[in-house]
Amino acid sequence: MLEFARWKYVLAVLIFLFGILYSLPNLYPQDTALQITGTRGKAVDDALVSRVSAILDRGGIAYKAAQLEQGNLLVRLVEPSAQIRAADLVRETLRSDYIVALNLASTVPAWLEAIGAFPMVLGLDLQGGVHFVMEVDQKAAIEKRQNGFADDIRALLRDNKVGYSLVERRADGVVEVQLRNPADRNQVARLIGRELPDLALEDAVSSVALLAHISDAKIKAVTDDALEQNLATLRTRINSLGVAEPVVQRQGTSRIVVQLPGVQDTALAKKILGATATLEWRAVMGSGFTDALDAARSGRVPADARLYYQRPRDGGEPQPVLLSKRVIASGDQLVETNAGFDPEGGLPMVSVQLDNVGGKRMLDHTTDNVGKQMGVVFIERTPEVRMVDGKQVRTVKVTEEVISVATTQGVFGKRFQITGLESAQYASELALLMRAGSLAAPVDIVSERIIGPSLGKENIERGWRAVAYSFLFVLIFFLVYYRMFGLITNIALLVNMLLVIAVMSLIGATLTLPGLAGIALTVALSVDANVLINERIREELLAGNTPMASIATGYDKASGTIFDANVTALLAGIALFSFGTGPVKGFAVSMCLGILTSMYAAVSVSRGIATLIYGRRRRLQSVSI
């Protein structure tokens, strides 16, 4: 008959409490805020708090609090409309010493955060910002590597004293080698096969010619590396924008999606993304840190040297480094970098490959400087536009800093390792940073969208209004049409909505406008399930069964139908998530979660409530349905 196990009641209560706890943070609105972070070791301390507070007071901008959080200064503002003006004032005063980002600060109580309860993250369409889709020119990356192989073959022939009349990359991507002596052909083929295994040789008509092309595996590696290097480069550049929680992710085989929440100036974003950077290898002058420290304190720098500062680790102060004015090799000559482990000592290292010109200069330098130190300088040039006397003045901001100083352990040329690194993670970051000196392949912005903060706020209001109205209409309909079982259904629907919000908050799912549509759809799916149950119970009553038997049979027979229908919809949602991108995935996530919670709420929760109401009546004569 009508039964419901006690452990199921306990489980339902626990799930209900879980839903309340983890959906509760969404009731706390976020404060509009400024997030201020130090650059190149600038301190974020109480003195900065006082300085920023004075700036805002002079500007007449009201704020709730200015406090240090996780190494940053967070200023919570009273009026959202004052956020941009406050950011402009603070940026103008602090200049390039600090990054000032527009942010939204959480107001969730600490006890909720302690159990991992956070509000849902808002997507770009609900928060406002810019959205770029960038296409990586993979053909240019492959051509660059083909030119590198042509240089390698020239060097290989010179080193082995083999005469040649031509080594060049053809329009079809094949590297053509024209030898002077046909007798050298087999020797050159063996040399290329041994020294350049990534090249595959083709049959040539002429007895003095060799044709080589990059293997398919190497082409895939080159295009993947170009995409990953561009991702690292763009992330590095976007950090200078000071955007809170930017999204830079790969899309397919050749595209990069860049989302910058809170950014409204696409011209500024494009300038930052289009900045150029490079690397330089220079010799360390003098006795190292001591001479550099003396030069930094006294201001007396030797005529043949330049004073740099090494990128700080763990937030420490930048350390002075005295480097030669002579550049040994530059980032334009960099072919490849990879993180790994030293085969001799097993310590983390970064392997570097230069082209032939850079390799020759490196070989000449290291031959005479074994045991001496060498530094790697990272140089970035960022275009800036400033208004001077009402006119736009374009300038270039140049940032130069040392990212690595290492001791030359032996003589090397185009291939060498940077060893003595503190961890495998640091080695990986250093390899990416070295590759991030410049884009591995050109990128074009193929799509851009701008969403204003006012439109984002309006999207939120309209989206939740649509969900609330649809939910309210359904609740009223069920109460009128199904009476007591309408009340049971409404409780199940409320539990379903609570669980959807709680689970999305717990897993950190991003709520987008299509996601709101998905939540509205889950209301419809949950209604479907409850209608099946209620109508099945009515059919059993019309067939002459007792009220108790009708309720039990209605739930038992409707459950299979509900499961089949929802599994079909769930498969569609999984397909949308697997093959869709961006907004489609947001819709799929909310829909899939809603399907799972609606099945539990309709089949289990509503049956438990019906059992509480009707299960203990021995002589049940009628059911209010």
mmCIF file with all atom_site columns, N, CA and C in Angstrom, residues 27 47 70-71 147 159 174 185 216 219 250 270 306 405 455 495 588:
data_model
loop_
_atom_site.group_PDB
_atom_site.id
_atom_site.type_symbol
_atom_site.label_atom_id
_atom_site.label_alt_id
_atom_site.label_comp_id
_atom_site.label_asym_id
_atom_site.label_entity_id
_atom_site.label_seq_id
_atom_site.pdbx_PDB_ins_code
_atom_site.Cartn_x
_atom_site.Cartn_y
_atom_site.Cartn_z
_atom_site.occupancy
_atom_site.B_iso_or_equiv
_atom_site.pdbx_formal_charge
_atom_site.auth_seq_id
_atom_site.auth_comp_id
_atom_site.auth_asym_id
_atom_site.auth_atom_id
_atom_site.pdbx_PDB_model_num
ATOM 1  N N  . LEU A 1 27  ? 21.028 35.186 -1.819  1.00 0.00 ? 27  LEU A N  1
ATOM 2  C CA . LEU A 1 27  ? 20.185 36.255 -1.301  1.00 0.00 ? 27  LEU A CA 1
ATOM 3  C C  . LEU A 1 27  ? 21.001 37.483 -0.905  1.00 0.00 ? 27  LEU A C  1
ATOM 4  N N  . ALA A 1 47  ? 49.202 51.825 4.647   1.00 0.00 ? 47  ALA A N  1
ATOM 5  C CA . ALA A 1 47  ? 49.490 53.144 4.084   1.00 0.00 ? 47  ALA A CA 1
ATOM 6  C C  . ALA A 1 47  ? 48.726 53.353 2.775   1.00 0.00 ? 47  ALA A C  1
ATOM 7  N N  . GLN A 1 70  ? 43.537 39.106 1.108   1.00 0.00 ? 70  GLN A N  1
ATOM 8  C CA . GLN A 1 70  ? 44.345 38.196 0.285   1.00 0.00 ? 70  GLN A CA 1
ATOM 9  C C  . GLN A 1 70  ? 45.383 38.950 -0.555  1.00 0.00 ? 70  GLN A C  1
ATOM 10 N N  . GLY A 1 71  ? 46.072 39.889 0.082   1.00 0.00 ? 71  GLY A N  1
ATOM 11 C CA . GLY A 1 71  ? 47.145 40.604 -0.596  1.00 0.00 ? 71  GLY A CA 1
ATOM 12 C C  . GLY A 1 71  ? 46.681 41.728 -1.504  1.00 0.00 ? 71  GLY A C  1
ATOM 13 N N  . ASN A 1 147 ? 60.498 27.815 -42.181 1.00 0.00 ? 147 ASN A N  1
ATOM 14 C CA . ASN A 1 147 ? 61.677 28.663 -42.385 1.00 0.00 ? 147 ASN A CA 1
ATOM 15 C C  . ASN A 1 147 ? 62.785 28.298 -41.412 1.00 0.00 ? 147 ASN A C  1
ATOM 16 N N  . ASP A 1 159 ? 78.145 22.861 -41.601 1.00 0.00 ? 159 ASP A N  1
ATOM 17 C CA . ASP A 1 159 ? 78.933 22.156 -40.582 1.00 0.00 ? 159 ASP A CA 1
ATOM 18 C C  . ASP A 1 159 ? 79.603 20.912 -41.143 1.00 0.00 ? 159 ASP A C  1
ATOM 19 N N  . VAL A 1 174 ? 57.140 22.919 -48.901 1.00 0.00 ? 174 VAL A N  1
ATOM 20 C CA . VAL A 1 174 ? 58.238 21.951 -49.009 1.00 0.00 ? 174 VAL A CA 1
ATOM 21 C C  . VAL A 1 174 ? 59.567 22.699 -49.015 1.00 0.00 ? 174 VAL A C  1
ATOM 22 N N  . ARG A 1 185 ? 74.247 13.392 -52.217 1.00 0.00 ? 185 ARG A N  1
ATOM 23 C CA . ARG A 1 185 ? 72.810 13.297 -51.973 1.00 0.00 ? 185 ARG A CA 1
ATOM 24 C C  . ARG A 1 185 ? 72.474 12.300 -50.867 1.00 0.00 ? 185 ARG A C  1
ATOM 25 N N  . ASP A 1 216 ? 53.270 15.117 -40.330 1.00 0.00 ? 216 ASP A N  1
ATOM 26 C CA . ASP A 1 216 ? 51.939 15.489 -39.832 1.00 0.00 ? 216 ASP A CA 1
ATOM 27 C C  . ASP A 1 216 ? 51.927 15.660 -38.316 1.00 0.00 ? 216 ASP A C  1
ATOM 28 N N  . ILE A 1 219 ? 53.414 19.014 -37.504 1.00 0.00 ? 219 ILE A N  1
ATOM 29 C CA . ILE A 1 219 ? 52.493 20.105 -37.850 1.00 0.00 ? 219 ILE A CA 1
ATOM 30 C C  . ILE A 1 219 ? 51.449 20.287 -36.753 1.00 0.00 ? 219 ILE A C  1
ATOM 31 N N  . ARG A 1 250 ? 40.551 28.221 -24.924 1.00 0.00 ? 250 ARG A N  1
ATOM 32 C CA . ARG A 1 250 ? 40.639 27.692 -26.284 1.00 0.00 ? 250 ARG A CA 1
ATOM 33 C C  . ARG A 1 250 ? 39.256 27.269 -26.770 1.00 0.00 ? 250 ARG A C  1
ATOM 34 N N  . LYS A 1 270 ? 41.645 46.138 -27.171 1.00 0.00 ? 270 LYS A N  1
ATOM 35 C CA . LYS A 1 270 ? 42.347 45.755 -28.394 1.00 0.00 ? 270 LYS A CA 1
ATOM 36 C C  . LYS A 1 270 ? 43.804 46.203 -28.366 1.00 0.00 ? 270 LYS A C  1
ATOM 37 N N  . ARG A 1 306 ? 73.856 47.988 -18.029 1.00 0.00 ? 306 ARG A N  1
ATOM 38 C CA . ARG A 1 306 ? 72.546 48.564 -17.736 1.00 0.00 ? 306 ARG A CA 1
ATOM 39 C C  . ARG A 1 306 ? 71.996 47.922 -16.474 1.00 0.00 ? 306 ARG A C  1
ATOM 40 N N  . VAL A 1 405 ? 68.004 34.481 -13.963 1.00 0.00 ? 405 VAL A N  1
ATOM 41 C CA . VAL A 1 405 ? 69.468 34.618 -13.952 1.00 0.00 ? 405 VAL A CA 1
ATOM 42 C C  . VAL A 1 405 ? 70.032 33.244 -13.639 1.00 0.00 ? 405 VAL A C  1
ATOM 43 N N  . LEU A 1 455 ? 22.596 46.983 -19.121 1.00 0.00 ? 455 LEU A N  1
ATOM 44 C CA . LEU A 1 455 ? 21.903 45.909 -19.838 1.00 0.00 ? 455 LEU A CA 1
ATOM 45 C C  . LEU A 1 455 ? 22.023 44.599 -19.079 1.00 0.00 ? 455 LEU A C  1
ATOM 46 N N  . VAL A 1 495 ? 10.930 22.649 -3.836  1.00 0.00 ? 495 VAL A N  1
ATOM 47 C CA . VAL A 1 495 ? 12.142 21.886 -3.497  1.00 0.00 ? 495 VAL A CA 1
ATOM 48 C C  . VAL A 1 495 ? 13.031 21.740 -4.719  1.00 0.00 ? 495 VAL A C  1
ATOM 49 N N  . ALA A 1 588 ? 22.596 24.259 -21.236 1.00 0.00 ? 588 ALA A N  1
ATOM 50 C CA . ALA A 1 588 ? 22.645 22.806 -21.036 1.00 0.00 ? 588 ALA A CA 1
ATOM 51 C C  . ALA A 1 588 ? 22.889 22.447 -19.573 1.00 0.00 ? 588 ALA A C  1
#
